[in-house]
JSON list of C-alpha atoms in Angstrom, two decimals:
[
{"chain": "Y", "resi": 297, "resn": "MET", "atom": "CA", "xyz": [23.71, -25.03, 15.88]},
{"chain": "Y", "resi": 298, "resn": "ILE", "atom": "CA", "xyz": [24.03, -25.34, 12.11]},
{"chain": "Y", "resi": 299, "resn": "ASP", "atom": "CA", "xyz": [21.96, -28.03, 10.45]},
{"chain": "Y", "resi": 300, "resn": "VAL", "atom": "CA", "xyz": [24.03, -29.38, 7.54]},
{"chain": "Y", "resi": 301, "resn": "ASN", "atom": "CA", "xyz": [20.84, -30.70, 5.95]},
{"chain": "Y", "resi": 302, "resn": "ASP", "atom": "CA", "xyz": [19.27, -27.25, 5.89]},
{"chain": "Y", "resi": 303, "resn": "VAL", "atom": "CA", "xyz": [18.69, -25.88, 2.38]},
{"chain": "Y", "resi": 304, "resn": "LYS", "atom": "CA", "xyz": [20.38, -22.55, 3.22]},
{"chain": "Y", "resi": 305, "resn": "PHE", "atom": "CA", "xyz": [23.46, -24.41, 4.45]},
{"chain": "Y", "resi": 306, "resn": "LYS", "atom": "CA", "xyz": [23.59, -26.63, 1.35]},
{"chain": "Y", "resi": 307, "resn": "ASP", "atom": "CA", "xyz": [23.14, -23.65, -0.98]},
{"chain": "Y", "resi": 308, "resn": "SER", "atom": "CA", "xyz": [25.85, -21.68, 0.79]},
{"chain": "Y", "resi": 309, "resn": "TYR", "atom": "CA", "xyz": [28.19, -24.70, 0.65]},
{"chain": "Y", "resi": 310, "resn": "TYR", "atom": "CA", "xyz": [27.54, -25.13, -3.08]},
{"chain": "Y", "resi": 311, "resn": "ASN", "atom": "CA", "xyz": [28.16, -21.43, -3.70]},
{"chain": "Y", "resi": 312, "resn": "LEU", "atom": "CA", "xyz": [31.41, -21.62, -1.72]},
{"chain": "Y", "resi": 313, "resn": "TRP", "atom": "CA", "xyz": [32.69, -24.32, -4.07]},
{"chain": "Y", "resi": 314, "resn": "ALA", "atom": "CA", "xyz": [31.27, -22.67, -7.17]},
{"chain": "Y", "resi": 315, "resn": "SER", "atom": "CA", "xyz": [33.17, -19.52, -6.13]},
{"chain": "Y", "resi": 316, "resn": "ILE", "atom": "CA", "xyz": [36.39, -21.43, -5.60]},
{"chain": "Y", "resi": 317, "resn": "ILE", "atom": "CA", "xyz": [36.12, -23.16, -8.95]},
{"chain": "Y", "resi": 318, "resn": "SER", "atom": "CA", "xyz": [35.25, -19.90, -10.72]},
{"chain": "Y", "resi": 319, "resn": "LEU", "atom": "CA", "xyz": [38.38, -18.40, -9.21]},
{"chain": "Y", "resi": 320, "resn": "THR", "atom": "CA", "xyz": [40.51, -20.78, -11.29]},
{"chain": "Y", "resi": 321, "resn": "HIS", "atom": "CA", "xyz": [39.67, -18.56, -14.28]},
{"chain": "Y", "resi": 322, "resn": "VAL", "atom": "CA", "xyz": [40.83, -15.26, -12.70]},
{"chain": "Y", "resi": 323, "resn": "ASP", "atom": "CA", "xyz": [44.20, -15.42, -14.46]},
{"chain": "Y", "resi": 324, "resn": "ASN", "atom": "CA", "xyz": [42.48, -16.40, -17.75]},
{"chain": "Y", "resi": 325, "resn": "PHE", "atom": "CA", "xyz": [44.16, -19.79, -17.71]},
{"chain": "Y", "resi": 326, "resn": "VAL", "atom": "CA", "xyz": [43.20, -23.02, -15.97]},
{"chain": "Y", "resi": 327, "resn": "SER", "atom": "CA", "xyz": [46.25, -25.25, -15.71]},
{"chain": "Y", "resi": 328, "resn": "ASP", "atom": "CA", "xyz": [46.15, -29.04, -15.83]},
{"chain": "Y", "resi": 329, "resn": "GLU", "atom": "CA", "xyz": [47.28, -29.03, -12.19]},
{"chain": "Y", "resi": 330, "resn": "GLU", "atom": "CA", "xyz": [44.33, -26.80, -11.20]},
{"chain": "Y", "resi": 331, "resn": "LYS", "atom": "CA", "xyz": [41.89, -29.01, -13.10]},
{"chain": "Y", "resi": 332, "resn": "ALA", "atom": "CA", "xyz": [43.29, -32.15, -11.45]},
{"chain": "Y", "resi": 333, "resn": "LYS", "atom": "CA", "xyz": [43.16, -30.65, -7.94]},
{"chain": "Y", "resi": 334, "resn": "VAL", "atom": "CA", "xyz": [39.64, -29.27, -8.35]},
{"chain": "Y", "resi": 335, "resn": "THR", "atom": "CA", "xyz": [38.39, -32.55, -9.85]},
{"chain": "Y", "resi": 336, "resn": "GLU", "atom": "CA", "xyz": [39.85, -34.41, -6.87]},
{"chain": "Y", "resi": 337, "resn": "MET", "atom": "CA", "xyz": [38.23, -31.95, -4.44]},
{"chain": "Y", "resi": 338, "resn": "ILE", "atom": "CA", "xyz": [34.80, -32.21, -6.07]},
{"chain": "Y", "resi": 339, "resn": "LYS", "atom": "CA", "xyz": [34.79, -35.99, -5.57]},
{"chain": "Y", "resi": 340, "resn": "ASP", "atom": "CA", "xyz": [34.96, -35.54, -1.80]},
{"chain": "Y", "resi": 341, "resn": "LEU", "atom": "CA", "xyz": [32.34, -32.82, -1.46]},
{"chain": "Y", "resi": 342, "resn": "ARG", "atom": "CA", "xyz": [29.10, -33.51, 0.38]},
{"chain": "Y", "resi": 343, "resn": "LEU", "atom": "CA", "xyz": [26.91, -32.56, -2.56]},
{"chain": "Y", "resi": 344, "resn": "ASP", "atom": "CA", "xyz": [24.49, -34.49, -4.70]},
{"chain": "Y", "resi": 345, "resn": "GLU", "atom": "CA", "xyz": [25.64, -35.68, -8.11]},
{"chain": "Y", "resi": 346, "resn": "ASP", "atom": "CA", "xyz": [23.77, -32.95, -10.00]},
{"chain": "Y", "resi": 347, "resn": "ARG", "atom": "CA", "xyz": [25.56, -30.23, -8.08]},
{"chain": "Y", "resi": 348, "resn": "LYS", "atom": "CA", "xyz": [28.91, -32.00, -8.56]},
{"chain": "Y", "resi": 349, "resn": "LYS", "atom": "CA", "xyz": [28.27, -32.09, -12.32]},
{"chain": "Y", "resi": 350, "resn": "SER", "atom": "CA", "xyz": [27.45, -28.39, -12.20]},
{"chain": "Y", "resi": 351, "resn": "LEU", "atom": "CA", "xyz": [30.77, -27.72, -10.48]},
{"chain": "Y", "resi": 352, "resn": "HIS", "atom": "CA", "xyz": [32.62, -29.75, -13.12]},
{"chain": "Y", "resi": 353, "resn": "SER", "atom": "CA", "xyz": [31.00, -27.64, -15.83]},
{"chain": "Y", "resi": 354, "resn": "LEU", "atom": "CA", "xyz": [32.11, -24.45, -14.03]},
{"chain": "Y", "resi": 355, "resn": "LEU", "atom": "CA", "xyz": [35.68, -25.65, -14.36]},
{"chain": "Y", "resi": 356, "resn": "GLU", "atom": "CA", "xyz": [35.26, -25.53, -18.14]},
{"chain": "Y", "resi": 357, "resn": "SER", "atom": "CA", "xyz": [33.50, -22.14, -18.33]},
{"chain": "Y", "resi": 358, "resn": "ALA", "atom": "CA", "xyz": [34.73, -18.74, -17.20]},
{"chain": "Y", "resi": 359, "resn": "GLU", "atom": "CA", "xyz": [31.96, -17.70, -14.80]},
{"chain": "Y", "resi": 360, "resn": "LYS", "atom": "CA", "xyz": [32.32, -14.59, -12.63]},
{"chain": "Y", "resi": 361, "resn": "PRO", "atom": "CA", "xyz": [33.17, -15.67, -9.06]},
{"chain": "Y", "resi": 362, "resn": "ASP", "atom": "CA", "xyz": [31.30, -12.68, -7.60]},
{"chain": "Y", "resi": 363, "resn": "PHE", "atom": "CA", "xyz": [27.99, -14.17, -8.70]},
{"chain": "Y", "resi": 364, "resn": "TYR", "atom": "CA", "xyz": [28.59, -17.12, -6.37]},
{"chain": "Y", "resi": 365, "resn": "ILE", "atom": "CA", "xyz": [30.51, -15.29, -3.65]},
{"chain": "Y", "resi": 366, "resn": "ASP", "atom": "CA", "xyz": [27.54, -13.01, -3.06]},
{"chain": "Y", "resi": 367, "resn": "LYS", "atom": "CA", "xyz": [25.39, -16.08, -2.35]},
{"chain": "Y", "resi": 368, "resn": "ILE", "atom": "CA", "xyz": [27.58, -17.51, 0.41]},
{"chain": "Y", "resi": 369, "resn": "THR", "atom": "CA", "xyz": [25.51, -16.98, 3.55]},
{"chain": "Y", "resi": 370, "resn": "ILE", "atom": "CA", "xyz": [27.11, -19.14, 6.24]},
{"chain": "Y", "resi": 371, "resn": "PRO", "atom": "CA", "xyz": [30.00, -17.37, 8.06]},
{"chain": "Y", "resi": 372, "resn": "ALA", "atom": "CA", "xyz": [32.07, -20.57, 8.23]},
{"chain": "Y", "resi": 373, "resn": "HIS", "atom": "CA", "xyz": [31.85, -20.87, 4.43]},
{"chain": "Y", "resi": 374, "resn": "ILE", "atom": "CA", "xyz": [32.87, -17.25, 3.96]},
{"chain": "Y", "resi": 375, "resn": "SER", "atom": "CA", "xyz": [35.92, -17.74, 6.13]},
{"chain": "Y", "resi": 376, "resn": "GLN", "atom": "CA", "xyz": [36.91, -20.86, 4.15]},
{"chain": "Y", "resi": 377, "resn": "LEU", "atom": "CA", "xyz": [36.77, -18.96, 0.86]},
{"chain": "Y", "resi": 378, "resn": "HIS", "atom": "CA", "xyz": [40.05, -17.10, 1.39]},
{"chain": "Y", "resi": 379, "resn": "HIS", "atom": "CA", "xyz": [41.92, -20.26, 2.40]},
{"chain": "Y", "resi": 380, "resn": "PHE", "atom": "CA", "xyz": [40.79, -22.28, -0.61]},
{"chain": "Y", "resi": 381, "resn": "ALA", "atom": "CA", "xyz": [41.25, -19.35, -3.01]},
{"chain": "Y", "resi": 382, "resn": "ASN", "atom": "CA", "xyz": [44.82, -18.96, -1.79]},
{"chain": "Y", "resi": 383, "resn": "MET", "atom": "CA", "xyz": [45.40, -22.69, -2.26]},
{"chain": "Y", "resi": 384, "resn": "ILE", "atom": "CA", "xyz": [43.92, -22.71, -5.79]},
{"chain": "Y", "resi": 385, "resn": "PHE", "atom": "CA", "xyz": [45.87, -19.61, -6.83]},
{"chain": "Y", "resi": 386, "resn": "ARG", "atom": "CA", "xyz": [49.17, -21.13, -5.75]},
{"chain": "Y", "resi": 387, "resn": "ILE", "atom": "CA", "xyz": [48.78, -24.38, -7.71]},
{"chain": "Y", "resi": 388, "resn": "ASP", "atom": "CA", "xyz": [50.20, -22.68, -10.79]},
{"chain": "Y", "resi": 389, "resn": "ASN", "atom": "CA", "xyz": [52.11, -19.41, -11.06]},
{"chain": "Y", "resi": 390, "resn": "PHE", "atom": "CA", "xyz": [50.60, -16.95, -8.58]},
{"chain": "Y", "resi": 391, "resn": "ASP", "atom": "CA", "xyz": [50.15, -13.71, -10.52]},
{"chain": "Y", "resi": 392, "resn": "TYR", "atom": "CA", "xyz": [49.12, -10.13, -9.76]},
{"chain": "Y", "resi": 393, "resn": "LYS", "atom": "CA", "xyz": [45.48, -10.67, -10.86]},
{"chain": "Y", "resi": 394, "resn": "GLU", "atom": "CA", "xyz": [45.14, -13.50, -8.37]},
{"chain": "Y", "resi": 395, "resn": "GLN", "atom": "CA", "xyz": [46.79, -11.41, -5.63]},
{"chain": "Y", "resi": 396, "resn": "LYS", "atom": "CA", "xyz": [44.39, -8.56, -6.29]},
{"chain": "Y", "resi": 397, "resn": "TYR", "atom": "CA", "xyz": [41.45, -10.94, -6.18]},
{"chain": "Y", "resi": 398, "resn": "LEU", "atom": "CA", "xyz": [42.72, -12.52, -2.97]},
{"chain": "Y", "resi": 399, "resn": "ASP", "atom": "CA", "xyz": [42.95, -9.05, -1.41]},
{"chain": "Y", "resi": 400, "resn": "SER", "atom": "CA", "xyz": [39.40, -8.24, -2.49]},
{"chain": "Y", "resi": 401, "resn": "ILE", "atom": "CA", "xyz": [38.15, -11.53, -1.04]},
{"chain": "Y", "resi": 402, "resn": "GLN", "atom": "CA", "xyz": [39.82, -10.64, 2.26]},
{"chain": "Y", "resi": 403, "resn": "GLU", "atom": "CA", "xyz": [38.03, -7.27, 2.28]},
{"chain": "Y", "resi": 404, "resn": "LEU", "atom": "CA", "xyz": [34.75, -8.94, 1.40]},
{"chain": "Y", "resi": 405, "resn": "ILE", "atom": "CA", "xyz": [35.17, -11.49, 4.17]},
{"chain": "Y", "resi": 406, "resn": "LEU", "atom": "CA", "xyz": [35.78, -8.77, 6.72]},
{"chain": "Y", "resi": 407, "resn": "LYS", "atom": "CA", "xyz": [32.71, -6.85, 5.58]},
{"chain": "Y", "resi": 408, "resn": "GLN", "atom": "CA", "xyz": [30.43, -9.87, 5.38]},
{"chain": "Y", "resi": 409, "resn": "THR", "atom": "CA", "xyz": [31.48, -11.42, 8.66]},
{"chain": "Y", "resi": 410, "resn": "ASN", "atom": "CA", "xyz": [30.93, -8.10, 10.41]},
{"chain": "Y", "resi": 411, "resn": "ILE", "atom": "CA", "xyz": [27.52, -7.75, 8.78]},
{"chain": "Y", "resi": 412, "resn": "LEU", "atom": "CA", "xyz": [26.58, -11.35, 9.51]},
{"chain": "Y", "resi": 413, "resn": "GLY", "atom": "CA", "xyz": [27.79, -11.01, 13.09]},
{"chain": "Y", "resi": 414, "resn": "ALA", "atom": "CA", "xyz": [25.71, -7.88, 13.54]},
{"chain": "Y", "resi": 415, "resn": "LEU", "atom": "CA", "xyz": [22.66, -9.54, 12.00]},
{"chain": "Y", "resi": 416, "resn": "LYS", "atom": "CA", "xyz": [23.10, -12.53, 14.28]},
{"chain": "Y", "resi": 417, "resn": "MET", "atom": "CA", "xyz": [23.27, -10.19, 17.28]},
{"chain": "Y", "resi": 418, "resn": "ILE", "atom": "CA", "xyz": [20.14, -8.39, 16.14]},
{"chain": "Y", "resi": 419, "resn": "GLU", "atom": "CA", "xyz": [18.31, -11.70, 15.65]},
{"chain": "Y", "resi": 420, "resn": "GLU", "atom": "CA", "xyz": [19.31, -12.85, 19.12]},
{"chain": "Y", "resi": 421, "resn": "ASP", "atom": "CA", "xyz": [18.26, -9.53, 20.66]},
{"chain": "Y", "resi": 422, "resn": "LYS", "atom": "CA", "xyz": [15.01, -9.71, 18.73]},
{"chain": "Y", "resi": 423, "resn": "ARG", "atom": "CA", "xyz": [14.36, -13.22, 20.03]},
{"chain": "Y", "resi": 424, "resn": "ILE", "atom": "CA", "xyz": [15.04, -12.13, 23.61]},
{"chain": "Y", "resi": 425, "resn": "GLU", "atom": "CA", "xyz": [13.10, -8.89, 23.22]},
{"chain": "Y", "resi": 426, "resn": "ASN", "atom": "CA", "xyz": [10.11, -10.74, 21.77]},
{"chain": "Y", "resi": 427, "resn": "LEU", "atom": "CA", "xyz": [9.90, -12.71, 25.00]},
{"chain": "Y", "resi": 428, "resn": "ARG", "atom": "CA", "xyz": [9.02, -9.45, 26.75]},
{"chain": "Y", "resi": 429, "resn": "PRO", "atom": "CA", "xyz": [5.55, -7.91, 26.45]},
{"chain": "Y", "resi": 430, "resn": "LYS", "atom": "CA", "xyz": [5.35, -5.31, 23.67]},
{"chain": "Y", "resi": 431, "resn": "GLU", "atom": "CA", "xyz": [4.68, -2.51, 26.15]},
{"chain": "Y", "resi": 432, "resn": "GLU", "atom": "CA", "xyz": [7.99, -3.16, 27.95]},
{"chain": "Y", "resi": 433, "resn": "ARG", "atom": "CA", "xyz": [10.23, -3.11, 24.88]},
{"chain": "Y", "resi": 434, "resn": "GLU", "atom": "CA", "xyz": [12.71, -0.28, 24.95]},
{"chain": "Y", "resi": 435, "resn": "GLY", "atom": "CA", "xyz": [15.90, 1.00, 23.42]},
{"chain": "Y", "resi": 436, "resn": "PHE", "atom": "CA", "xyz": [17.18, 0.80, 19.88]},
{"chain": "Y", "resi": 437, "resn": "PHE", "atom": "CA", "xyz": [16.65, -2.94, 19.47]},
{"chain": "Y", "resi": 438, "resn": "GLY", "atom": "CA", "xyz": [13.14, -2.63, 20.87]},
{"chain": "Y", "resi": 439, "resn": "TYR", "atom": "CA", "xyz": [12.46, 0.04, 18.27]},
{"chain": "Y", "resi": 440, "resn": "LEU", "atom": "CA", "xyz": [13.88, -2.19, 15.50]},
{"chain": "Y", "resi": 441, "resn": "ILE", "atom": "CA", "xyz": [11.78, -5.12, 16.63]},
{"chain": "Y", "resi": 442, "resn": "ASP", "atom": "CA", "xyz": [8.64, -3.00, 16.68]},
{"chain": "Y", "resi": 443, "resn": "PHE", "atom": "CA", "xyz": [9.53, -1.56, 13.28]},
{"chain": "Y", "resi": 444, "resn": "PHE", "atom": "CA", "xyz": [10.06, -4.96, 11.65]},
{"chain": "Y", "resi": 445, "resn": "ASP", "atom": "CA", "xyz": [7.46, -6.83, 13.66]},
{"chain": "Y", "resi": 446, "resn": "ASN", "atom": "CA", "xyz": [5.07, -8.41, 11.19]},
{"chain": "Y", "resi": 447, "resn": "THR", "atom": "CA", "xyz": [2.56, -9.46, 13.83]},
{"chain": "Y", "resi": 448, "resn": "LYS", "atom": "CA", "xyz": [0.96, -5.99, 14.03]}
]
């Protein structure tokens, strides 16, 4: 179960919204409608006031979204990125730059969710495998666990 008070969760959540806000600059123009919608969205976020101020400042500066996208670590946040990006892009005139970026986000989501899913499987296998005595570990995951085991 995900602990919403966990630092990794909060950081991923912040980076999701920082990514979304940075995406408003993809077409090199932030419309009044985009600013109004983003400002309204920030008010309702479960973030402390310092992080909300940071998001407001991102709305005024053209930061690269990739910097924040790469720091989204929770699969649920990654899957929300495409939805919110699509919503933000369609507030004003949806142009080819935004479409290209939306396509690249879709590709990124597919890659990251596959990687995160695989890592989650490996972690679960490692947890189960660690319950067995070291001498009885076998197979590929047993090898990986022995390789990365820091208790040697």
